[in-house]
Short mmCIF file of C-alpha atoms (C1' of nucleotides) in Angstrom, two decimals:
data_model
loop_
_atom_site.label_atom_id
_atom_site.label_comp_id
_atom_site.label_asym_id
_atom_site.label_seq_id
_atom_site.Cartn_x
_atom_site.Cartn_y
_atom_site.Cartn_z
CA MET J 61 4.39 -89.35 -276.99
CA PRO J 62 2.24 -87.59 -280.12
CA ASP J 63 4.95 -84.66 -280.28
CA ASN J 64 6.44 -87.60 -281.97
CA ALA J 65 3.66 -87.51 -284.82
CA LEU J 66 5.09 -83.95 -285.78
CA LEU J 67 8.35 -85.40 -286.24
CA GLN J 68 6.67 -87.87 -288.74
CA THR J 69 6.73 -84.62 -290.85
CA THR J 70 9.63 -84.42 -291.67
CA THR J 71 9.20 -87.13 -293.99
CA THR J 72 9.16 -85.19 -297.20
CA ALA J 73 11.71 -83.18 -295.82
CA ALA J 74 14.73 -84.96 -297.06
CA GLY J 75 12.60 -86.14 -299.65
CA LEU J 76 12.48 -89.95 -297.96
CA SER J 77 11.07 -91.46 -294.93
CA ARG J 78 12.78 -91.86 -291.64
CA TYR J 79 13.86 -95.06 -291.86
CA GLY J 80 15.00 -94.09 -295.37
CA GLN J 81 17.14 -91.90 -294.34
CA ILE J 82 18.82 -93.81 -291.79
CA ALA J 83 18.63 -97.10 -294.25
CA ALA J 84 21.17 -94.27 -296.22
CA ALA J 85 22.95 -94.09 -293.07
CA LEU J 86 22.99 -97.43 -292.23
CA GLN J 87 24.65 -97.75 -295.86
CA ALA J 88 27.61 -95.21 -295.30
CA LYS J 89 28.14 -97.10 -291.91
CA ILE J 90 29.23 -99.88 -294.16
CA VAL J 91 31.09 -98.29 -297.24
CA SER J 92 33.47 -96.33 -294.84
CA GLY J 93 34.16 -99.41 -294.34
CA ALA J 94 33.20 -97.94 -290.64
CA TRP J 95 31.20 -101.53 -289.80
CA ALA J 96 34.15 -104.04 -291.22
CA PRO J 97 32.47 -107.55 -293.36
CA GLY J 98 31.29 -110.34 -291.76
CA SER J 99 30.81 -107.87 -288.45
CA ALA J 100 28.12 -107.38 -286.46
CA ILE J 101 25.73 -104.14 -286.33
CA PRO J 102 24.51 -102.53 -282.95
CA ALA J 103 21.18 -104.49 -282.34
CA GLU J 104 18.51 -102.93 -282.69
CA GLY J 105 17.71 -101.68 -279.67
CA ALA J 106 20.60 -100.40 -279.04
CA LEU J 107 20.46 -98.96 -283.13
CA ALA J 108 17.20 -97.61 -282.02
CA LYS J 109 17.70 -95.45 -279.37
CA GLU J 110 20.66 -94.67 -280.97
CA PHE J 111 18.64 -92.40 -283.48
CA GLY J 112 15.62 -91.92 -281.29
CA ILE J 113 13.03 -94.13 -283.00
CA ALA J 114 11.07 -97.08 -282.44
CA LEU J 115 12.17 -99.96 -282.85
CA GLY J 116 9.75 -101.36 -286.14
CA THR J 117 11.33 -97.70 -287.15
CA ILE J 118 15.04 -99.56 -287.44
CA ARG J 119 13.62 -102.79 -288.16
CA GLN J 120 12.55 -101.22 -291.41
CA ALA J 121 15.46 -99.94 -291.75
CA ILE J 122 17.81 -102.24 -291.22
CA ALA J 123 15.38 -104.87 -294.27
CA VAL J 124 16.77 -102.37 -297.08
CA LEU J 125 20.31 -102.63 -296.54
CA VAL J 126 18.95 -106.82 -296.23
CA GLN J 127 16.79 -105.92 -299.30
CA GLN J 128 19.65 -104.89 -300.96
CA GLY J 129 22.08 -107.75 -300.62
CA LEU J 130 23.99 -105.70 -297.53
CA LEU J 131 23.21 -106.60 -294.05
CA GLU J 132 22.32 -110.24 -293.01
CA ARG J 133 20.25 -111.14 -290.40
CA VAL J 134 21.12 -114.07 -288.01
CA GLN J 135 17.61 -115.29 -285.41
CA GLY J 136 19.28 -115.16 -282.11
CA LYS J 137 22.87 -114.12 -282.77
CA GLY J 138 22.61 -110.86 -285.09
CA THR J 139 22.44 -108.63 -287.87
CA PHE J 140 26.02 -108.95 -289.95
CA VAL J 141 28.00 -106.57 -292.22
CA ARG J 142 27.79 -109.03 -296.07
CA LYS J 143 31.36 -110.48 -296.83
CA GLY J 144 31.86 -109.81 -301.23
CA LEU J 145 31.72 -112.26 -303.79
CA THR J 146 34.01 -114.80 -303.92
CA GLY J 147 34.19 -114.45 -307.29
CA ALA J 148 33.87 -118.85 -307.69
CA SER J 149 30.78 -117.58 -309.57
CA LEU J 150 31.73 -117.58 -312.95
CA MET J 151 31.25 -120.65 -313.08
CA ARG J 152 27.54 -120.15 -312.49
CA PHE J 153 28.06 -120.70 -316.93
CA PHE J 154 29.46 -123.81 -317.68
CA ARG J 155 29.66 -127.76 -317.07
CA PHE J 156 32.35 -128.83 -317.47
CA GLY J 157 33.25 -132.06 -316.45
CA ARG J 158 31.24 -135.80 -316.16
CA ALA J 159 28.01 -135.41 -313.58
CA ASP J 160 26.93 -131.68 -312.85
CA ASP J 161 27.73 -131.33 -308.55
CA ALA J 162 31.69 -130.63 -309.46
CA PRO J 163 31.77 -126.96 -309.00
CA ALA J 164 35.09 -127.05 -308.88
CA VAL J 165 37.19 -123.30 -308.07
CA PRO J 166 39.58 -122.84 -311.80
CA ARG J 167 43.43 -123.04 -311.75
CA SER J 168 44.51 -120.01 -312.11
CA GLU J 169 47.41 -119.45 -314.80
CA ILE J 170 49.06 -115.72 -315.21
CA LEU J 171 49.39 -115.01 -318.84
CA SER J 172 50.78 -112.04 -317.82
CA CYS J 173 50.18 -109.01 -316.16
CA ARG J 174 50.73 -105.10 -316.81
CA ALA J 175 50.51 -101.33 -316.50
CA VAL J 176 48.47 -99.63 -319.38
CA ARG J 177 46.79 -97.22 -320.38
CA LEU J 178 42.51 -97.01 -320.73
CA ASP J 179 41.14 -95.88 -322.96
CA LYS J 180 37.58 -93.96 -323.25
CA ALA J 181 35.08 -96.18 -322.97
CA MET J 182 37.53 -98.63 -320.14
CA ALA J 183 38.27 -94.96 -318.00
CA THR J 184 34.93 -94.46 -318.42
CA ARG J 185 34.03 -96.94 -316.61
CA PHE J 186 35.99 -97.11 -313.62
CA GLY J 187 35.30 -93.16 -313.51
CA LEU J 188 38.20 -91.52 -314.26
CA PRO J 189 39.95 -89.92 -317.06
CA THR J 190 40.33 -91.10 -321.05
CA GLY J 191 44.41 -92.08 -320.35
CA ALA J 192 43.96 -92.44 -317.02
CA ARG J 193 46.21 -95.08 -315.40
CA GLY J 194 45.17 -99.05 -315.07
CA LEU J 195 45.95 -102.54 -315.34
CA ALA J 196 45.43 -105.58 -317.94
CA ILE J 197 45.55 -108.78 -316.33
CA SER J 198 45.10 -111.77 -318.53
CA ARG J 199 44.87 -115.49 -317.24
CA ARG J 200 43.89 -118.75 -318.27
CA ARG J 201 41.88 -121.04 -315.76
CA TRP J 202 42.37 -124.82 -315.77
CA LEU J 203 40.59 -128.59 -315.15
CA GLU J 204 42.07 -130.17 -313.77
CA ASP J 205 44.55 -130.78 -317.01
CA THR J 206 42.57 -129.04 -319.17
CA PRO J 207 42.60 -125.35 -320.26
CA ARG J 208 38.60 -124.26 -319.80
CA LEU J 209 38.92 -119.98 -319.81
CA LEU J 210 40.48 -117.42 -320.77
CA GLU J 211 39.82 -113.86 -319.41
CA SER J 212 40.92 -111.08 -320.12
CA ILE J 213 40.84 -109.34 -317.32
CA TRP J 214 40.55 -105.29 -316.93
CA LEU J 215 40.60 -103.03 -312.88
CA PRO J 216 42.18 -99.38 -312.15
CA LEU J 217 45.14 -98.60 -311.19
CA PRO J 218 45.30 -96.27 -308.12
CA ARG J 219 43.47 -98.06 -306.42
CA CYS J 220 44.37 -101.59 -306.78
CA GLU J 221 48.32 -100.65 -306.80
CA ALA J 222 48.68 -103.01 -303.74
CA LEU J 223 48.47 -106.29 -306.46
CA GLN J 224 51.73 -105.17 -308.38
CA GLN J 225 53.57 -105.37 -305.02
CA LEU J 226 52.15 -108.66 -305.17
CA PRO J 227 54.22 -111.82 -306.90
CA PRO J 228 50.68 -112.91 -309.44
CA ALA J 229 53.15 -116.30 -308.41
CA GLN J 230 50.36 -115.66 -305.24
CA TRP J 231 48.20 -114.81 -307.08
CA GLY J 232 45.98 -117.42 -305.85
CA ASP J 233 43.35 -119.15 -308.11
CA LEU J 234 40.33 -116.07 -306.71
CA LEU J 235 40.77 -112.15 -307.57
CA TYR J 236 37.89 -110.95 -305.21
CA PRO J 237 39.37 -112.01 -301.67
CA LEU J 238 42.97 -110.70 -303.62
CA LEU J 239 41.10 -107.18 -303.73
CA GLY J 240 39.96 -107.82 -300.58
CA SER J 241 43.24 -108.63 -298.77
CA ALA J 242 45.57 -106.83 -300.54
CA CYS J 243 43.39 -103.47 -301.75
CA GLY J 244 41.19 -102.77 -299.29
CA ILE J 245 37.68 -103.30 -302.21
CA THR J 246 34.66 -105.46 -301.43
CA VAL J 247 33.07 -106.67 -304.38
CA HIS J 248 29.71 -107.03 -303.31
CA ARG J 249 27.34 -106.97 -306.73
CA ALA J 250 28.42 -107.97 -310.19
CA VAL J 251 26.34 -107.67 -313.69
CA ASP J 252 26.84 -110.07 -316.13
CA GLU J 253 26.43 -110.02 -319.83
CA VAL J 254 26.72 -113.01 -322.46
CA THR J 255 27.33 -113.57 -326.17
CA PHE J 256 28.70 -115.65 -328.30
CA ARG J 257 31.09 -115.67 -331.21
CA THR J 258 33.94 -118.12 -332.63
CA LEU J 259 37.39 -118.61 -331.51
CA ALA J 260 40.51 -116.08 -333.02
CA ALA J 261 43.34 -118.44 -333.75
CA ASP J 262 44.89 -117.15 -331.34
CA GLU J 263 42.62 -117.75 -328.37
CA ALA J 264 42.09 -121.08 -329.66
CA SER J 265 44.89 -122.74 -329.92
CA LEU J 266 45.45 -121.33 -326.16
CA LEU J 267 42.03 -123.39 -324.95
CA SER J 268 42.90 -125.61 -327.07
CA LEU J 269 40.20 -125.81 -329.02
CA PRO J 270 39.35 -126.14 -333.10
CA ASP J 271 40.66 -121.99 -334.91
CA ALA J 272 37.08 -120.45 -335.61
CA HIS J 273 35.41 -122.61 -332.36
CA PRO J 274 32.56 -121.33 -331.11
CA CYS J 275 32.93 -119.81 -327.48
CA ALA J 276 30.98 -117.63 -325.07
CA VAL J 277 31.44 -115.46 -324.24
CA VAL J 278 30.91 -113.56 -320.37
CA THR J 279 31.24 -109.20 -320.23
CA ARG J 280 31.36 -109.17 -316.63
CA HIS J 281 31.23 -105.84 -314.40
CA ALA J 282 31.99 -105.51 -311.23
CA PHE J 283 30.85 -103.22 -308.58
CA ASP J 284 32.90 -102.52 -304.78
CA LEU J 285 29.96 -101.47 -302.05
CA GLY J 286 29.61 -97.13 -302.79
CA GLY J 287 28.30 -99.17 -306.63
CA SER J 288 31.54 -97.99 -308.70
CA CYS J 289 33.67 -100.37 -311.14
CA ILE J 290 35.88 -101.91 -310.28
CA GLU J 291 37.36 -104.47 -312.59
CA TYR J 292 35.72 -105.25 -316.45
CA ARG J 293 36.44 -108.18 -316.91
CA LEU J 294 36.38 -110.78 -321.02
CA THR J 295 35.84 -114.83 -320.26
CA ARG J 296 35.69 -117.67 -323.05
CA GLY J 297 34.87 -120.66 -323.16
CA ASP J 298 33.42 -123.53 -324.81
CA ALA J 299 29.97 -122.42 -325.84
CA PHE J 300 28.66 -126.67 -325.95
CA ALA J 301 30.41 -126.51 -322.04
CA PHE J 302 27.15 -123.03 -321.31
CA ARG J 303 24.83 -123.84 -319.51
CA TYR J 304 22.46 -121.65 -318.08
CA THR J 305 19.06 -120.82 -315.37
CA ALA J 306 17.07 -117.98 -315.54
CA ASP J 307 13.80 -117.34 -313.48
CA VAL J 308 11.06 -115.97 -315.20
CA ARG J 309 8.76 -113.52 -311.80
CA MET H 98 -5.76 -107.62 -275.01
CA PRO H 99 -3.44 -109.47 -272.99
CA ASP H 100 -4.82 -113.07 -274.02
CA ASN H 101 -3.96 -113.06 -277.76
CA ALA H 102 -0.95 -113.37 -276.14
CA LEU H 103 -1.51 -116.62 -275.97
CA LEU H 104 -2.47 -116.98 -279.47
CA GLN H 105 0.83 -116.76 -280.48
CA THR H 106 1.43 -120.31 -278.62
CA THR H 107 0.32 -121.01 -281.19
CA THR H 108 3.01 -120.60 -284.12
CA THR H 109 4.32 -124.23 -283.51
CA ALA H 110 1.17 -125.24 -283.45
CA ALA H 111 0.80 -125.79 -286.99
CA GLY H 112 4.79 -124.87 -287.91
CA LEU H 113 4.41 -121.07 -289.01
CA SER H 114 3.77 -118.20 -287.96
CA ARG H 115 0.87 -116.08 -287.89
CA TYR H 116 0.97 -113.71 -290.55
CA GLY H 117 2.11 -116.91 -292.58
CA GLN H 118 -1.05 -119.22 -292.40
CA ILE H 119 -2.45 -115.67 -293.54
CA ALA H 120 -0.91 -115.93 -296.74
CA ALA H 121 -0.63 -119.08 -297.65
CA ALA H 122 -5.13 -118.25 -296.85
CA LEU H 123 -4.63 -115.37 -299.36
CA GLN H 124 -2.55 -117.25 -301.87
CA ALA H 125 -5.30 -119.92 -301.81
CA LYS H 126 -7.71 -118.13 -302.52
CA ILE H 127 -5.39 -116.04 -305.48
CA VAL H 128 -4.62 -120.10 -306.27
CA SER H 129 -8.86 -120.96 -306.63
CA GLY H 130 -9.60 -118.13 -308.38
CA ALA H 131 -11.60 -117.04 -306.13
CA TRP H 132 -9.84 -113.77 -306.27
CA ALA H 133 -9.09 -112.41 -310.20
CA PRO H 134 -5.92 -111.57 -311.55
CA GLY H 135 -6.20 -107.38 -311.64
CA SER H 136 -8.41 -107.48 -309.46
CA ALA H 137 -8.43 -106.19 -306.11
CA ILE H 138 -8.42 -107.82 -302.88
CA PRO H 139 -10.58 -106.64 -299.65
CA ALA H 140 -8.69 -103.44 -298.41
CA GLU H 141 -6.14 -104.74 -295.34
CA GLY H 142 -8.46 -103.51 -292.21
CA ALA H 143 -11.03 -105.48 -293.10
CA LEU H 144 -8.76 -108.33 -294.01
CA ALA H 145 -7.88 -107.70 -290.38
CA LYS H 146 -11.60 -107.78 -288.86
CA GLU H 147 -12.01 -110.61 -291.01
CA PHE H 148 -8.61 -112.72 -289.53
CA GLY H 149 -9.55 -110.97 -286.99
CA ILE H 150 -5.52 -109.60 -285.64
CA ALA H 151 -3.18 -106.33 -285.31
CA LEU H 152 -2.36 -103.91 -288.85
CA GLY H 153 0.67 -105.27 -288.98
CA THR H 154 0.62 -109.17 -288.95
CA ILE H 155 -2.47 -108.85 -291.80
CA ARG H 156 0.71 -105.97 -293.62
CA GLN H 157 2.88 -109.47 -292.68
CA ALA H 158 0.94 -111.90 -295.00
CA ILE H 159 0.46 -109.55 -297.89
CA ALA H 160 3.96 -108.66 -297.91
CA VAL H 161 4.67 -112.31 -298.27
CA LEU H 162 1.95 -112.50 -301.24
CA VAL H 163 4.19 -109.26 -302.49
CA GLN H 164 7.27 -111.25 -302.50
CA GLN H 165 6.15 -114.54 -304.26
CA GLY H 166 5.05 -111.54 -307.10
CA LEU H 167 1.53 -113.20 -306.81
CA LEU H 168 0.11 -109.44 -305.31
CA GLU H 169 1.00 -106.05 -306.23
CA ARG H 170 0.29 -103.08 -303.35
CA VAL H 171 -0.31 -99.13 -305.09
CA GLN H 172 -0.60 -95.92 -302.62
CA GLY H 173 -3.63 -94.92 -302.51
CA LYS H 174 -5.61 -97.03 -304.98
CA GLY H 175 -5.65 -100.64 -302.49
CA THR H 176 -3.62 -103.81 -303.25
CA PHE H 177 -4.48 -106.59 -307.19
CA VAL H 178 -3.87 -109.71 -307.43
CA ARG H 179 -1.23 -109.42 -310.39
CA LYS H 180 -2.01 -110.57 -313.57
CA GLY H 181 0.20 -113.48 -315.23
CA LEU H 182 3.21 -113.43 -317.59
CA THR H 183 2.75 -112.09 -321.50
CA GLY H 184 5.47 -114.52 -322.74
CA ALA H 185 7.18 -112.04 -324.66
CA SER H 186 9.46 -111.89 -322.17
CA LEU H 187 11.47 -115.47 -324.23
CA MET H 188 12.45 -112.02 -326.72
CA ARG H 189 14.73 -110.81 -324.07
CA PHE H 190 17.12 -114.20 -324.37
CA PHE H 191 17.76 -111.99 -328.75
CA ARG H 192 19.39 -109.62 -329.27
CA PHE H 193 17.46 -108.86 -333.93
CA GLY H 194 17.01 -105.62 -335.69
CA ARG H 195 19.82 -102.98 -335.52
CA ALA H 196 19.46 -100.98 -332.41
CA ASP H 197 18.81 -102.76 -329.51
CA ASP H 198 15.59 -100.77 -328.89
CA ALA H 199 13.26 -102.14 -330.26
CA PRO H 200 11.74 -106.47 -328.50
CA ALA H 201 8.80 -106.13 -330.53
CA VAL H 202 6.40 -109.59 -330.37
CA PRO H 203 7.21 -111.61 -333.25
CA ARG H 204 4.41 -112.66 -335.33
CA SER H 205 3.89 -116.67 -335.09
CA GLU H 206 2.77 -119.52 -337.93
CA ILE H 207 1.93 -122.42 -337.02
CA LEU H 208 3.79 -125.57 -338.73
CA SER H 209 1.60 -128.39 -336.55
CA CYS H 210 -0.24 -129.05 -333.87
CA ARG H 211 -1.58 -132.69 -333.08
CA ALA H 212 -2.36 -134.83 -329.80
CA VAL H 213 0.03 -136.74 -329.21
CA ARG H 214 0.83 -139.22 -326.66
CA LEU H 215 3.94 -137.47 -323.46
CA ASP H 216 7.02 -139.82 -322.83
CA LYS H 217 8.23 -140.05 -319.32
CA ALA H 218 10.11 -137.38 -318.96
CA MET H 219 7.40 -135.25 -321.20
CA ALA H 220 3.86 -137.32 -318.58
CA THR H 221 6.61 -136.33 -315.43
CA ARG H 222 6.96 -132.55 -316.03
CA PHE H 223 3.47 -132.55 -316.45
CA GLY H 224 2.33 -134.76 -312.82
CA LEU H 225 0.93 -136.68 -314.87
CA PRO H 226 1.20 -140.93 -316.02
CA THR H 227 2.77 -142.15 -318.94
CA GLY H 228 1.43 -141.95 -321.72
CA ALA H 229 -1.06 -139.01 -320.73
CA ARG H 230 -2.33 -136.38 -324.41
CA GLY H 231 -0.85 -134.16 -324.81
CA LEU H 232 -0.82 -130.96 -327.20
CA ALA H 233 2.14 -131.06 -329.45
CA ILE H 234 2.25 -127.68 -331.35
CA SER H 235 6.00 -126.24 -333.58
CA ARG H 236 6.21 -122.54 -334.43
CA ARG H 237 7.50 -120.40 -335.83
CA ARG H 238 8.61 -116.55 -335.27
CA TRP H 239 9.70 -114.24 -337.69
CA LEU H 240 10.34 -110.74 -337.76
CA GLU H 241 9.19 -108.52 -340.27
CA ASP H 242 10.13 -110.71 -343.03
CA THR H 243 13.24 -112.90 -341.00
CA PRO H 244 12.61 -115.99 -340.17
CA ARG H 245 14.35 -116.01 -336.33
CA LEU H 246 12.41 -118.77 -333.57
CA LEU H 247 12.05 -122.71 -333.89
CA GLU H 248 9.95 -123.74 -331.67
CA SER H 249 7.98 -126.57 -330.42
CA ILE H 250 5.95 -126.44 -327.65
CA TRP H 251 3.98 -129.31 -325.21
CA LEU H 252 0.98 -128.53 -323.06
CA PRO H 253 -1.00 -131.32 -320.51
CA LEU H 254 -4.22 -132.42 -322.73
CA PRO H 255 -6.53 -132.69 -320.21
CA ARG H 256 -5.67 -128.66 -318.83
CA CYS H 257 -5.48 -127.17 -322.65
CA GLU H 258 -9.08 -129.06 -324.98
CA ALA H 259 -9.58 -125.91 -325.71
CA LEU H 260 -7.38 -124.29 -327.69
CA GLN H 261 -7.70 -127.61 -329.65
CA GLN H 262 -11.56 -125.87 -330.72
CA LEU H 263 -9.56 -123.23 -331.90
CA PRO H 264 -8.26 -122.40 -335.61
CA PRO H 265 -4.75 -121.95 -335.17
CA ALA H 266 -5.69 -119.44 -337.38
CA GLN H 267 -7.24 -116.92 -334.63
CA TRP H 268 -4.71 -117.73 -331.74
CA GLY H 269 -2.35 -114.80 -332.61
CA ASP H 270 1.03 -114.41 -331.25
CA LEU H 271 1.36 -115.15 -327.77
CA LEU H 272 0.52 -117.73 -326.59
CA TYR H 273 0.13 -117.25 -322.30
CA PRO H 274 -2.96 -114.43 -323.12
CA LEU H 275 -4.88 -117.27 -325.33
CA LEU H 276 -3.68 -119.92 -322.40
CA GLY H 277 -5.67 -117.16 -320.17
CA SER H 278 -8.82 -116.47 -322.79
CA ALA H 279 -8.54 -120.25 -323.35
CA CYS H 280 -7.87 -122.35 -320.95
CA GLY H 281 -8.44 -120.71 -318.37
CA ILE H 282 -5.04 -120.77 -317.04
CA THR H 283 -2.67 -117.67 -315.42
CA VAL H 284 0.67 -118.00 -316.76
CA HIS H 285 2.82 -116.41 -313.35
CA ARG H 286 6.04 -117.96 -313.39
CA ALA H 287 8.34 -119.73 -315.03
CA VAL H 288 12.23 -121.33 -315.13
CA ASP H 289 14.66 -120.28 -318.79
CA GLU H 290 17.77 -122.99 -319.73
CA VAL H 291 20.10 -121.42 -322.37
CA THR H 292 22.17 -124.10 -323.68
CA PHE H 293 24.02 -124.08 -327.66
CA ARG H 294 25.25 -126.17 -330.19
CA THR H 295 24.50 -126.45 -333.28
CA LEU H 296 21.77 -126.38 -336.33
CA ALA H 297 20.23 -129.31 -337.78
CA ALA H 298 20.17 -129.25 -341.35
CA ASP H 299 15.60 -129.09 -341.16
CA GLU H 300 16.28 -126.38 -338.84
CA ALA H 301 18.73 -124.88 -340.49
CA SER H 302 16.32 -124.22 -343.71
CA LEU H 303 13.86 -123.05 -341.87
CA LEU H 304 15.57 -120.75 -340.04
CA SER H 305 17.10 -119.14 -343.52
CA LEU H 306 20.28 -120.09 -341.68
CA PRO H 307 23.35 -122.23 -343.22
CA ASP H 308 23.21 -126.31 -341.88
CA ALA H 309 25.34 -126.87 -339.10
CA HIS H 310 24.79 -123.24 -338.12
CA PRO H 311 26.12 -121.85 -333.80
CA CYS H 312 22.14 -121.55 -332.23
CA ALA H 313 20.95 -120.35 -329.02
CA VAL H 314 18.64 -123.08 -327.60
CA VAL H 315 16.55 -122.02 -324.31
CA THR H 316 14.96 -124.73 -322.82
CA ARG H 317 11.62 -123.36 -320.89
CA HIS H 318 9.43 -125.18 -318.68
CA ALA H 319 5.98 -122.88 -317.51
CA PHE H 320 3.72 -122.79 -314.22
CA ASP H 321 0.48 -122.19 -312.89
CA LEU H 322 -0.52 -119.93 -309.84
CA GLY H 323 -0.31 -123.51 -307.91
CA GLY H 324 3.14 -124.45 -309.01
CA SER H 325 2.31 -127.44 -311.65
CA CYS H 326 4.35 -126.86 -314.64
CA ILE H 327 1.71 -126.45 -317.72
CA GLU H 328 4.72 -125.55 -320.12
CA TYR H 329 7.04 -127.30 -321.17
CA ARG H 330 8.73 -125.61 -324.49
CA LEU H 331 12.24 -125.16 -326.94
CA THR H 332 13.16 -122.81 -328.60
CA ARG H 333 16.80 -121.50 -331.00
CA GLY H 334 17.70 -119.26 -332.49
CA ASP H 335 20.59 -117.82 -333.80
CA ALA H 336 23.48 -118.06 -331.76
CA PHE H 337 25.12 -114.82 -333.26
CA ALA H 338 21.97 -113.63 -332.07
CA PHE H 339 22.10 -114.27 -328.23
CA ARG H 340 22.72 -111.77 -325.53
CA TYR H 341 21.38 -111.72 -322.59
CA THR H 342 22.65 -109.49 -318.23
CA ALA H 343 22.29 -111.60 -315.49
CA ASP H 344 22.81 -110.04 -312.23
CA VAL H 345 25.23 -111.16 -309.56
CA ARG H 346 23.90 -110.18 -305.87
"C1'" DT P 222 -14.68 -86.50 -298.42
"C1'" DA P 223 -13.63 -91.31 -297.41
"C1'" DG P 224 -11.01 -95.07 -299.06
"C1'" DT P 225 -6.81 -96.59 -299.84
"C1'" DG P 226 -2.34 -98.34 -298.51
"C1'" DG P 227 3.21 -96.16 -297.16
"C1'" DT P 228 5.13 -94.16 -292.39
"C1'" DC P 229 5.07 -94.48 -287.50
"C1'" DT P 230 5.47 -96.00 -282.93
"C1'" DA P 231 6.12 -98.52 -277.63
"C1'" DG P 232 5.53 -101.98 -276.00
"C1'" DA P 233 4.87 -107.26 -275.49
"C1'" DC P 234 6.48 -112.62 -275.67
"C1'" DC P 235 8.86 -115.73 -278.91
"C1'" DA P 236 12.08 -118.29 -280.22
"C1'" DC P 237 16.93 -118.89 -281.20
"C1'" DT P 238 22.60 -119.07 -279.40
"C1'" DT P 239 25.38 -118.40 -276.03
"C1'" DG P 240 28.06 -118.57 -271.98
"C1'" DA C 208 19.90 -116.30 -267.28
"C1'" DA C 209 21.69 -112.85 -270.47
"C1'" DG C 210 20.67 -110.98 -275.28
"C1'" DT C 211 19.79 -111.24 -279.75
"C1'" DG C 212 16.13 -111.70 -284.07
"C1'" DG C 213 10.74 -112.56 -284.80
"C1'" DT C 214 6.02 -112.04 -284.32
"C1'" DC C 215 2.21 -109.28 -282.83
"C1'" DT C 216 -1.24 -105.56 -281.14
"C1'" DA C 217 -3.30 -101.35 -281.17
"C1'" DG C 218 -3.30 -97.53 -282.39
"C1'" DA C 219 -1.84 -92.64 -284.37
"C1'" DC C 220 -1.09 -89.51 -287.72
"C1'" DC C 221 0.30 -89.26 -293.79
"C1'" DA C 222 0.76 -89.62 -298.95
"C1'" DC C 223 -2.47 -90.68 -302.59
"C1'" DT C 224 -6.63 -91.79 -305.51
"C1'" DA C 225 -11.23 -91.46 -307.22
"C1'" DC C 226 -15.53 -89.47 -306.48
#
DNA sequence: TAGTGGTCTAGACCACTTG
DNA sequence: AAGTGGTCTAGACCACTAC
């Protein structure tokens, strides 16, 4: 079918290759929720037929989204929409306890949770106007009988309204699964920045550490499937328990 | 050519797909130095003919090595063997100076350099027997007129012998390019581990910081193209200048 | 103009998973 | 046995880089 060759010329039409356009179409399906996290997408053959393209091309489009972490291929079973982050991953920065084999989920204690007005910096992160409403949460996390981490969390309020209806006692230990079930938000990506300072008096007392003790501060921006920021979090923990491994190239 | 279909059955023969085998062959060319860093490898068509396979298959093999960071494709020009790391990348952990726009290369001051016997842990890293010879280097790094980092570096000695012939004054500020030019070693990958502690008295004085000041410690294992460890490095710097960004998923 | 990698096709068979 | 993704082929044209 030599006519198809002409279609390739459309390459520059949308400023994107054919498989790029299709990848965008598939991504829209995922972001919109038409294809739910954890579910299988149609088979390659079916998609190829639907879009009127060759198998190799749809495979290339899928490869793009696999690379982005939106899809996951499983031999013989199908291609699946990836579930979001669990949120337990913050513990990767700290090694409490004696052995390094226990990346357990710390118990969460909600210290406070209230609606606030967001200042300019915070509102900008969420793509909201200054003064927009948000949820400010203060949380302490325990490992066995020791307080280990202090967290300050901000969430955009129109989107996370459902959280306010639920009593904090029913939140459980992980925020992200809760955001999924209560608010329908899938946390797909996060950017963590690590810095270092000393603890203020109130922080130190909450963590049972001496005043001015060194602490590591992890500042997290979390994003949903569409790339919008849906959480800003500040986590503080004992600097001497900090340990992180980075692979270069 | 239906006979080629039978060749696919060879898949399990070597426990590797055809493109996997070819990727391994290409990798051997790179690791052995037959294809030098920075040079172009033969064109896809030439390679396909040489191995007697289709274009798509050789492309898949090349894609594997691109993913591994060994090759780099440039549209219209060719496929090139990537040059190794420059080594300047350790500064990504620290933000000295007022603005965050100056990732300058700090000046290197060699404090000491001598041949030593490697203890068990160090020798094991280099794949050498306990007691093998190594080079122990102590280095201080300056930004403008301020000492910023303290480095302890260990290198395996049969391989890095050429360094001993060169007076440290001629080493320059970067170790990896030196390893390349003097010893023919390409540093392809490194693993950095970050922890925090306080400075010992001698360290503090060398860095013009108060005794017991908090410091970040970066422990680096560097590897050559063949995956052998060829450097162990311990870098210490002011914890309050530490800043690192990690992308999750 | 020639050479390179980038995109796309149409169809084949292989390997894995499920019923 | 049927369905899915994984591998491979043979050949076409497109887009970029050089000379």
